XYZ file of C-alpha atoms in Angstrom:
678
model
C -25.611 -101.110 58.475
C -23.289 -98.133 58.872
C -21.897 -96.699 55.521
C -18.098 -96.636 55.187
C -16.338 -93.549 53.538
C -12.807 -93.782 52.088
C -10.076 -92.004 53.996
C -8.767 -88.592 52.660
C -5.848 -89.004 50.144
C -3.421 -86.394 51.452
C -0.640 -87.247 49.047
C -2.834 -86.779 46.035
C -4.021 -83.385 47.268
C -0.446 -82.274 47.834
C 0.469 -83.258 44.285
C -2.473 -81.309 42.898
C -1.613 -78.263 45.022
C 2.068 -78.367 44.010
C 1.066 -78.632 40.360
C -1.115 -75.600 40.668
C 1.644 -73.675 42.434
C 4.176 -74.554 39.740
C 1.719 -73.668 36.987
C 0.991 -70.287 38.571
C 4.690 -69.626 39.124
C 5.456 -70.592 35.548
C 2.679 -68.348 34.270
C 3.933 -65.432 36.326
C 7.505 -66.097 35.237
C 6.492 -66.201 31.591
C 4.636 -62.938 31.991
C 7.618 -61.350 33.658
C 9.906 -62.626 30.939
C 7.555 -61.177 28.320
C 7.555 -57.816 30.115
C 11.326 -57.862 30.427
C 11.697 -58.765 26.771
C 9.274 -56.005 25.712
C 11.016 -53.514 27.963
C 14.401 -54.504 26.535
C 13.006 -54.267 22.989
C 11.694 -50.744 23.562
C 14.755 -49.538 25.463
C 17.369 -51.006 23.186
C 15.904 -51.028 19.696
C 13.527 -48.011 19.928
C 15.408 -45.820 22.358
C 15.876 -42.879 19.965
C 12.235 -42.867 18.883
C 10.829 -42.741 22.386
C 13.523 -40.446 23.670
C 12.515 -37.958 20.987
C 8.843 -38.341 21.893
C 9.678 -37.757 25.530
C 11.642 -34.660 24.667
C 8.693 -33.311 22.705
C 6.612 -33.507 25.858
C 9.365 -31.969 27.916
C 11.148 -29.690 25.406
C 9.244 -27.171 23.318
C 10.152 -24.854 20.468
C 8.816 -21.362 21.000
C 8.769 -19.189 17.863
C 10.695 -15.920 17.923
C 8.916 -13.581 15.492
C 11.216 -11.330 13.470
C 11.247 -7.577 13.942
C 9.796 -5.742 10.958
C 12.184 -3.653 8.887
C 12.129 0.126 9.297
C 11.055 2.476 6.518
C 12.905 5.755 5.899
C 12.660 8.608 3.446
C 15.542 9.414 1.072
C 17.346 11.374 3.810
C 17.076 8.845 6.639
C 13.981 10.300 8.325
C 12.061 7.481 9.995
C 8.620 6.901 8.450
C 7.628 3.530 9.959
C 8.822 2.506 13.417
C 8.489 -0.508 15.733
C 7.586 -0.367 19.404
C 6.652 -2.989 22.032
C 3.143 -3.626 23.370
C 1.848 -6.065 25.976
C -0.018 -9.009 24.446
C -2.100 -11.813 25.964
C -1.244 -15.209 24.460
C -2.582 -18.740 24.964
C -0.608 -21.969 24.612
C -2.620 -24.693 22.853
C -0.498 -27.395 24.481
C -1.308 -26.236 28.014
C -5.019 -25.428 27.786
C -7.442 -28.345 27.678
C -10.691 -26.421 27.232
C -9.864 -23.396 25.099
C -13.452 -22.168 24.711
C -14.032 -22.197 28.465
C -10.746 -20.405 29.107
C -11.577 -17.670 26.591
C -15.065 -17.282 28.084
C -13.708 -16.861 31.622
C -10.912 -14.592 30.426
C -13.192 -12.209 28.493
C -14.187 -9.942 31.423
C -10.676 -10.039 32.883
C -8.839 -8.480 29.936
C -11.910 -7.037 28.243
C -11.886 -9.221 25.120
C -14.106 -7.869 22.352
C -16.079 -10.029 19.948
C -13.587 -9.085 17.235
C -10.700 -10.262 19.451
C -12.454 -13.587 20.028
C -13.265 -14.093 16.347
C -9.672 -13.371 15.304
C -8.349 -15.738 17.967
C -10.709 -18.550 16.936
C -9.620 -18.200 13.320
C -5.939 -18.345 14.202
C -6.098 -21.084 16.847
C -7.651 -23.557 14.385
C -4.559 -23.558 12.175
C -1.930 -23.055 14.894
C 0.424 -25.882 15.833
C -0.074 -27.730 19.096
C 3.005 -26.102 20.633
C 2.275 -22.602 19.330
C 1.199 -19.641 21.440
C -1.728 -17.801 19.867
C -2.458 -14.129 20.468
C -5.675 -13.360 22.330
C -5.417 -9.583 22.509
C -2.883 -7.012 21.373
C -1.969 -3.825 23.169
C -3.242 -4.565 26.680
C -3.935 -1.608 28.917
C -2.491 -1.232 32.406
C -5.910 -2.120 33.813
C -6.029 -5.320 31.741
C -2.586 -6.320 32.984
C -3.439 -5.591 36.629
C -6.660 -7.634 36.560
C -4.969 -10.570 34.863
C -2.060 -10.556 37.327
C -4.503 -10.985 40.221
C -6.151 -14.029 38.642
C -3.299 -15.556 36.637
C -3.396 -18.798 38.678
C -6.872 -19.474 37.254
C -5.570 -19.455 33.683
C -2.702 -21.943 33.211
C -1.300 -21.660 29.704
C -2.217 -17.962 29.365
C 0.575 -15.399 29.637
C 1.304 -11.769 28.955
C 4.200 -11.197 26.578
C 5.870 -8.242 24.949
C 5.534 -8.084 21.169
C 6.595 -5.506 18.614
C 4.009 -3.566 16.670
C 4.075 -0.765 14.106
C 3.943 2.975 14.641
C 3.813 5.696 11.996
C 5.321 8.824 13.550
C 4.021 11.208 10.876
C 0.437 9.984 10.891
C -1.592 11.189 7.917
C 1.341 12.629 5.975
C 2.479 9.364 4.337
C -0.618 7.213 4.920
C -1.514 6.530 1.280
C 2.000 5.728 0.115
C 3.483 3.942 3.169
C 0.176 2.249 3.986
C -0.158 0.322 7.220
C -0.036 -3.158 8.750
C -2.995 -4.896 10.359
C -3.938 -8.200 11.909
C -3.776 -11.236 9.659
C -7.312 -12.119 8.537
C -8.896 -15.419 7.445
C -8.270 -14.839 3.750
C -4.603 -14.047 4.347
C -4.196 -17.082 6.606
C -5.053 -19.329 3.668
C -2.384 -17.845 1.414
C 0.589 -17.026 3.664
C 3.427 -19.368 4.591
C 2.422 -20.327 8.135
C 6.006 -21.234 9.039
C 7.187 -17.755 8.063
C 4.422 -16.076 10.073
C 4.499 -18.249 13.184
C 4.191 -15.990 16.210
C 3.386 -13.001 13.971
C 0.067 -11.162 14.087
C 0.574 -8.316 11.613
C 0.887 -8.133 7.841
C 1.058 -5.284 5.326
C -2.371 -4.218 4.113
C -1.805 -1.368 1.640
C 0.983 0.802 0.240
C 4.681 0.064 0.665
C 3.888 -2.127 3.679
C 1.939 -4.509 1.432
C 3.990 -4.323 -1.765
C 7.288 -5.028 0.018
C 5.856 -7.382 2.650
C 8.363 -10.133 1.810
C 11.301 -7.763 2.357
C 9.934 -6.092 5.476
C 8.712 -9.206 7.304
C 11.981 -10.992 8.038
C 12.652 -14.640 8.966
C 11.380 -16.128 12.267
C 13.627 -17.909 14.753
C 12.862 -20.222 17.650
C 13.846 -20.900 21.248
C 14.144 -24.371 22.754
C 12.850 -24.556 26.339
C 12.294 -27.286 28.938
C 8.885 -27.207 30.612
C 7.126 -29.232 33.293
C 3.727 -30.916 32.974
C 2.004 -27.612 33.771
C 3.816 -25.708 31.041
C 6.074 -23.796 33.408
C 9.492 -23.037 31.928
C 12.248 -24.889 33.766
C 15.219 -23.780 31.704
C 16.232 -22.345 28.324
C 18.151 -24.818 26.204
C 19.124 -22.666 23.244
C 17.773 -20.533 20.454
C 18.051 -19.628 16.815
C 17.752 -15.887 16.444
C 15.183 -14.458 14.069
C 16.401 -12.303 11.188
C 14.980 -8.797 11.097
C 13.286 -7.648 7.918
C 15.063 -5.383 5.469
C 15.108 -1.657 6.072
C 13.677 0.285 3.132
C 14.941 3.677 2.026
C 12.361 5.362 -0.163
C 12.737 8.038 -2.803
C 10.178 10.178 -0.965
C 11.402 13.419 0.571
C 9.872 14.361 3.927
C 10.142 18.083 3.267
C 8.648 17.917 -0.221
C 5.843 15.657 1.016
C 5.117 18.190 3.755
C 4.969 21.097 1.321
C 2.728 19.148 -1.066
C 0.374 18.152 1.754
C 0.174 21.779 2.889
C -0.988 22.830 -0.589
C -3.869 20.365 -0.483
C -4.820 21.003 3.139
C -8.598 21.338 3.355
C -8.965 20.381 -0.320
C -9.742 17.185 -2.206
C -7.114 16.161 -4.700
C -3.727 14.620 -5.334
C -0.152 15.648 -6.097
C 2.587 13.431 -7.531
C 6.170 14.637 -8.026
C 8.741 12.540 -9.923
C 12.422 12.860 -10.709
C 12.215 12.580 -14.526
C 15.809 11.366 -14.747
C 15.255 8.247 -12.648
C 11.519 7.738 -12.166
C 11.886 8.157 -8.391
C 8.690 9.404 -6.770
C 9.642 12.400 -4.639
C 6.204 13.100 -3.191
C 2.825 11.396 -3.413
C -0.073 13.028 -1.599
C -3.766 12.186 -1.607
C -6.093 14.514 0.271
C -7.880 14.121 2.584
C -5.853 11.471 4.359
C -6.237 9.314 7.492
C -4.240 8.179 10.509
C -2.747 4.733 9.708
C -1.997 4.054 13.381
C -5.720 3.412 13.917
C -5.480 0.206 11.875
C -2.404 -1.422 13.392
C -3.945 -3.190 16.397
C -7.484 -3.234 15.024
C -9.771 -0.302 14.322
C -13.231 -0.292 15.895
C -16.417 -0.526 13.850
C -17.474 3.028 14.693
C -14.129 4.568 13.700
C -13.935 2.568 10.490
C -17.501 3.408 9.529
C -16.758 7.100 10.039
C -13.831 6.861 7.609
C -15.622 4.623 5.120
C -18.790 6.722 4.990
C -17.035 10.093 4.878
C -18.187 11.917 1.740
C -14.612 13.087 1.079
C -13.346 9.461 1.051
C -10.107 9.798 3.074
C -9.296 6.092 2.577
C -9.289 6.487 -1.192
C -5.844 6.945 -2.759
C -6.590 9.592 -5.361
C -2.978 9.720 -6.592
C -2.908 6.031 -7.503
C -6.529 4.977 -7.894
C -8.363 8.210 -8.670
C -9.261 8.515 -12.354
C -10.095 11.911 -13.816
C -10.575 13.393 -17.280
C -7.091 14.859 -17.874
C -8.387 17.878 -19.791
C -5.890 20.004 -21.699
C -2.871 18.658 -19.789
C -2.417 16.042 -22.533
C -2.239 18.548 -25.405
C 1.599 18.650 -25.509
C 1.764 14.864 -25.882
C -1.005 14.860 -28.457
C 0.627 17.686 -30.413
C 3.830 15.659 -30.648
C 1.697 12.827 -32.034
C 0.629 15.138 -34.847
C 4.315 15.789 -35.574
C 5.090 12.040 -35.450
C 2.396 11.134 -37.983
C 3.178 14.267 -40.029
C -0.412 15.377 -39.683
C 0.858 18.860 -38.768
C 4.151 20.656 -38.405
C 5.090 23.708 -36.378
C 3.992 26.021 -39.186
C 0.582 24.412 -39.771
C -2.147 26.933 -38.938
C -5.937 26.907 -38.658
C -8.444 29.671 -38.118
C -10.370 29.267 -34.884
C -13.776 30.986 -34.849
C -14.507 29.537 -31.404
C -15.939 26.227 -32.547
C -15.498 23.225 -34.829
C -17.981 20.984 -36.565
C -17.503 17.754 -38.452
C -18.033 17.862 -42.237
C -21.719 17.461 -43.013
C -22.727 17.940 -39.358
C -24.006 21.203 -37.937
C -23.207 20.222 -34.358
C -20.639 22.611 -32.866
C -17.779 21.541 -30.643
C -16.997 24.748 -28.842
C -13.671 26.172 -27.758
C -13.343 27.362 -24.160
C -12.905 30.890 -25.575
C -16.235 31.837 -27.126
C -14.775 34.331 -29.609
C -12.051 31.905 -30.686
C -8.291 32.378 -30.947
C -8.059 33.477 -34.560
C -5.157 32.095 -36.589
C -3.406 29.433 -34.530
C -0.335 27.219 -35.034
C 0.813 24.375 -32.790
C 2.897 26.638 -30.518
C 0.038 29.073 -29.956
C -2.453 26.236 -29.465
C -0.375 25.024 -26.499
C 0.227 28.469 -24.994
C -3.424 29.541 -25.204
C -4.807 26.000 -24.877
C -6.836 26.289 -28.069
C -9.354 23.431 -28.148
C -10.310 23.970 -31.779
C -6.773 23.260 -33.011
C -6.886 19.836 -31.363
C -10.395 19.151 -32.659
C -9.000 19.571 -36.168
C -5.816 17.625 -35.371
C -7.716 14.667 -33.907
C -10.127 14.566 -36.834
C -7.155 14.282 -39.184
C -5.216 11.775 -37.056
C -8.120 9.468 -36.223
C -8.711 7.610 -32.980
C -6.575 4.568 -33.875
C -3.382 6.554 -34.388
C -4.168 8.718 -31.358
C -4.588 5.581 -29.256
C -1.345 4.052 -30.555
C 0.592 7.239 -29.821
C -0.822 8.165 -26.416
C -0.373 4.675 -25.013
C 3.372 5.141 -25.411
C 3.093 7.783 -22.670
C 1.375 5.273 -20.381
C -2.261 6.277 -20.773
C -4.768 3.445 -20.506
C -2.229 1.151 -18.809
C -0.748 0.729 -15.368
C 2.540 2.526 -14.873
C 4.177 -0.433 -13.108
C 4.770 1.547 -9.908
C 5.878 -0.497 -6.894
C 2.624 0.127 -5.017
C -0.482 -2.091 -4.951
C -3.997 -1.361 -6.267
C -3.002 0.984 -9.083
C -5.731 1.937 -11.554
C -5.040 1.632 -15.287
C -7.240 4.551 -16.271
C -8.797 4.382 -19.754
C -7.808 5.576 -23.196
C -10.945 4.739 -25.190
C -10.988 3.339 -28.725
C -13.438 1.565 -31.034
C -12.473 -1.921 -29.844
C -13.051 -0.930 -26.198
C -16.442 0.600 -26.969
C -17.650 -2.425 -28.916
C -16.439 -4.788 -26.167
C -17.931 -2.870 -23.263
C -20.888 -0.972 -24.721
C -21.744 -3.069 -27.771
C -21.867 -0.047 -30.049
C -19.741 1.555 -32.760
C -17.339 4.414 -32.241
C -18.603 7.848 -33.277
C -16.400 10.494 -34.850
C -17.584 13.002 -32.279
C -16.055 10.852 -29.540
C -12.638 11.318 -31.125
C -13.125 15.081 -30.780
C -13.969 14.696 -27.075
C -10.918 12.523 -26.403
C -8.633 15.040 -28.149
C -8.934 17.513 -25.265
C -8.878 14.937 -22.458
C -12.618 14.565 -22.029
C -15.250 12.008 -23.015
C -14.385 8.516 -21.761
C -10.659 9.355 -21.445
C -9.594 9.121 -17.796
C -6.148 9.029 -16.194
C -4.614 8.902 -12.738
C -2.415 11.696 -11.354
C 0.474 9.194 -11.378
C -0.033 8.531 -15.099
C -0.036 12.285 -15.790
C 3.189 12.694 -13.796
C 4.861 9.854 -15.719
C 3.719 11.214 -19.105
C 5.066 14.641 -18.118
C 8.392 13.089 -17.103
C 8.616 11.336 -20.495
C 7.971 14.669 -22.232
C 10.659 16.321 -20.106
C 13.048 13.503 -21.083
C 12.502 14.027 -24.831
C 10.792 10.659 -25.058
C 12.895 8.571 -22.657
C 10.519 6.354 -20.685
C 10.864 6.015 -16.910
C 8.905 3.739 -14.568
C 7.736 5.463 -11.367
C 8.958 3.817 -8.170
C 9.269 4.625 -4.470
C 12.030 2.204 -3.397
C 15.459 3.818 -3.569
C 17.546 1.200 -1.769
C 17.251 -1.560 0.813
C 19.524 -2.990 3.484
C 19.179 -6.366 5.099
C 19.445 -10.098 4.592
C 17.592 -10.153 1.285
C 18.806 -8.788 -2.020
C 16.498 -6.601 -4.092
C 17.654 -4.718 -7.183
C 16.460 -1.161 -7.820
C 16.544 0.318 -11.308
C 17.000 4.093 -11.496
C 17.297 4.609 -15.219
C 15.109 5.057 -18.307
C 13.543 1.813 -19.481
C 12.955 2.655 -23.129
C 12.143 5.442 -25.561
C 9.068 6.703 -27.367
C 8.888 5.669 -31.031
C 9.054 9.173 -32.527
C 9.699 10.026 -36.171
C 10.549 13.655 -35.448
C 13.796 15.156 -34.190
C 15.115 16.328 -30.868
C 14.352 19.835 -32.046
C 10.632 18.986 -31.938
C 10.892 18.079 -28.246
C 12.691 21.372 -27.601
C 10.016 23.335 -29.445
C 7.290 21.655 -27.393
C 9.225 22.419 -24.227
C 9.468 26.074 -25.285
C 5.728 26.160 -25.909
C 5.155 24.790 -22.391
C 7.530 27.439 -21.004
C 5.441 30.113 -22.733
C 2.329 28.648 -21.083
C 3.885 29.791 -17.804
C 5.447 32.992 -19.098
C 2.478 34.390 -21.018
C -0.274 31.789 -21.259
C -2.810 30.050 -19.050
C -0.208 29.301 -16.336
C 1.335 32.761 -16.071
C 0.224 33.028 -12.449
C 3.233 30.944 -11.338
C 6.033 32.379 -13.460
C 9.284 33.129 -11.648
C 12.565 34.757 -12.587
C 14.616 32.258 -10.543
C 14.107 29.285 -12.874
C 12.008 28.353 -15.879
C 8.942 26.153 -15.549
C 7.480 24.237 -18.487
C 3.866 23.392 -17.833
C 0.327 22.911 -19.036
C -2.932 23.703 -17.298
C -6.151 21.772 -17.722
C -9.790 21.919 -16.728
C -12.070 18.875 -16.518
C -15.826 19.203 -16.403
C -17.775 17.541 -13.621
C -21.282 18.557 -14.691
C -22.410 18.561 -18.319
C -23.706 21.780 -19.828
C -26.354 21.424 -22.523
C -25.607 22.453 -26.107
C -26.166 26.189 -26.520
C -26.018 26.886 -22.773
C -23.383 28.914 -20.957
C -21.249 27.644 -18.076
C -22.431 29.481 -14.965
C -20.595 28.739 -11.706
C -23.238 30.541 -9.686
C -25.763 27.828 -10.552
C -23.494 24.955 -9.479
C -22.832 23.406 -6.090
C -19.255 23.242 -4.801
C -18.911 19.576 -5.829
C -20.183 20.324 -9.342
C -17.430 22.818 -10.120
C -14.776 21.827 -12.638
C -11.588 20.035 -11.604
C -8.360 21.990 -11.947
C -5.281 20.197 -13.289
C -1.657 21.102 -13.887
C 1.373 19.232 -15.177
C 4.872 20.631 -15.490
C 8.602 20.186 -15.038
C 11.517 22.372 -13.960
C 14.068 23.690 -14.599
C 12.826 23.553 -18.176
C 16.244 23.071 -19.803
C 17.506 20.434 -17.355
C 14.486 18.994 -15.478
C 14.932 17.783 -11.914
C 11.264 17.475 -11.007
C 8.070 16.659 -12.915
C 4.745 17.203 -11.237
C 1.035 16.488 -11.678
C -1.660 18.234 -9.623
C -5.382 17.513 -9.503
C -7.587 19.776 -7.399
C -11.095 18.395 -7.314
C -13.609 21.165 -7.981
C -10.726 23.647 -8.117
C -12.527 25.464 -10.980
C -9.642 25.805 -13.468
C -6.080 24.786 -14.228
C -4.570 28.082 -13.129
C -5.661 27.335 -9.566
C -3.981 23.916 -9.654
C -0.801 25.508 -11.044
C -0.577 27.768 -7.994
C -0.463 24.660 -5.810
C 2.506 23.339 -7.806
C 4.721 26.430 -7.543
C 5.622 26.117 -3.792
C 6.519 22.464 -4.377
C 8.929 23.332 -7.179
C 10.348 26.226 -5.158
C 11.129 23.943 -2.236
C 12.782 21.285 -4.375
C 14.877 23.633 -6.492
C 15.577 26.564 -4.152
C 15.088 25.662 -0.491
C 15.662 21.944 -0.020
C 19.418 22.099 0.472
C 19.824 25.405 2.260
C 16.694 25.235 4.415
C 15.406 21.641 4.561
C 12.162 20.815 6.326
C 12.727 18.118 8.938
C 10.538 16.776 11.786
C 10.439 19.014 14.849
C 11.332 15.989 16.982
C 13.078 12.797 16.050
C 11.075 9.656 16.690
C 12.580 6.981 18.917
C 12.152 3.273 18.273
C 11.217 0.938 21.124
C 12.904 1.878 24.450
C 10.608 4.585 25.718
C 7.514 2.416 25.315
C 8.625 -0.075 27.920
C 8.539 2.738 30.435
C 4.899 3.401 29.636
C 5.555 6.362 27.332
C 3.328 6.385 24.257
C 4.494 7.652 20.854
C 2.486 10.843 21.281
C 4.362 11.563 24.516
C 7.781 11.764 22.886
C 9.668 14.941 23.716
C 9.744 17.720 21.162
C 12.633 19.905 20.168
C 14.728 20.114 17.048
C 17.285 17.331 16.991
C 19.811 17.034 14.133
C 19.281 14.045 11.880
C 22.853 12.945 12.439
C 21.868 11.870 15.953
C 19.936 8.945 14.484
C 22.332 5.999 14.098
C 20.019 4.543 11.457
C 20.278 7.578 9.151
C 21.552 6.907 5.664
C 25.189 7.802 5.219
C 25.817 10.094 2.283
C 22.183 11.188 2.140
C 20.820 14.203 0.337
C 21.182 16.372 3.465
C 18.829 14.772 5.461
C -8.438 -2.687 2.678
C -8.901 -1.194 2.091
C -9.732 0.379 -1.193
C -12.906 2.371 -0.882
C -15.416 3.578 -3.422
C -13.938 6.443 -5.465
C -14.936 9.965 -4.644
C -18.145 10.983 -6.352
C -16.592 13.794 -8.314
C -13.885 11.503 -9.682
C -16.194 8.839 -11.071
C -19.186 10.592 -12.488
C -20.032 9.815 -16.101
C -17.735 11.878 -18.348
C -19.586 14.917 -19.666
C -19.911 15.655 -23.353
C -17.163 18.002 -24.409
C -19.376 19.959 -26.781
C -20.738 21.798 -23.782
C -17.294 23.075 -22.788
C -17.220 26.803 -22.402
C -14.862 27.416 -19.544
C -11.446 29.013 -19.226
C -8.330 26.939 -18.812
């Protein structure tokens, strides 16, 4: 029997199909409504948020680094200039694989390992929108090679940036200092917002001490860019604020004369205006070219400077510590007056030596036969050691320490320069703390003539001499004379206190007269002049100890074992305008150092106004460099200072600390072997 199948129910199938259609349409409609609602929610209620995010992708803030302030001497002569260099930079926002880009770029612009290391350090902390420097000071060859392959390096550009130039090279290196690339340690401490787009920071000298004034305040430029980082248009900018210009108390001419005196020698010269504390000249010799450090000095060049036996990187004027020798006798003699240990009529008989009561050990005078009957005046003029042996024995080390510290010995002067040494004025407490032993009376005798453990910097000697010239008025040495710019900075050009002295003004005058006689008829008579009076004191500091009972014999010593020559003085004696300290390493005796001081005083007092020393050509900032002219190519020819629009109106008429020089840090010799002339 044939099976019967039911007929197809068309109506039912249509209903099912229509239901499915309506369900699908409803689902799609609901989804569309959800999308429309979400779109409306984002566009209406979160418009500002997403508009800002969109602008951040489209609009970028490019930092505008500030120009560094200029540095001038007291007469408006330019000492630190700015000039443009070509720099390769990379935008973090536009480079996906930075390591690969740097690797491919290395042979194109000749990136060194140092360049790469500096870049890697900086790029880690840079903002996403910041451009980071790859290499400073590109050569013409670097620029040409990059231009040919620029399309291979999206996000990498060549820009013009300002860098530092020191037109007088070695002359002001130790006092002006230099700028260099920001290193890892500095990156951790600086304000990254203030240094955005900046590669250089002060390393030593004025450049470091006044970094906050010189640096300036960065600005920014708002630009519109496409997805590839190409600039479409400039939307606006906030200009950066240039750093303050600094006008220093240094005098170009005096600095030149002082440097000429130390040419080919090791030593330091510091000249101060005793009325204000202004440093007029500060020279450390030998020196170095600070321009080598600005864009990064090579390992070979740095090693040559670092390993040089004469230590050109070492600032002898500020950091060098030397036994001051007899230069401190005027200050010490006034201490005897203060404590009433002696007066101007107190005399001793000098047989050429001194020994402590109950001790046969002889502390010898530099003059073997002695000076005979000596008072305080004669002891200064002839630099009689024995008089000060007796004086120190009577005063005692505690009172000597209390008195001499008032002149700044054993403490930093407070000069506005970094890395100053405090020197050392030894005492029993210091010896027990550092050497775990008691003070010996013989050490007091050594300290009394500036030997033993007593060490001082040339700057400290200059300040102490200025205080003596001022009849006890204390001045703080400083190099900043004035500043102009957006930031205020007070400068104090006046005495900051007075020595606690129980004597009278007449005692200061008598000591001044004794120092005048040092020049007129004593150990400094080689520099006397009829044109003005100099008050001074010579000194000799031993480098190599001579055994008790032995004679000092220069013929048996090497050049670096010869004594240091020192001189301190001020002029004109009655109304001082300049105080000076000179240290000539291995200069043999103080008379030699005094001869270096005389031309400096002559220039300041006799020649500065009528025949000033000025640069043979005036340095130009910027401009010429863009035409490919380097600083060394600037034209020469005497150009009046008045042609410089940055000159000061109303002017006067115009890391790296290294190991100290061997001769400046040897163990202090025992003074009882002294048998040399002042």
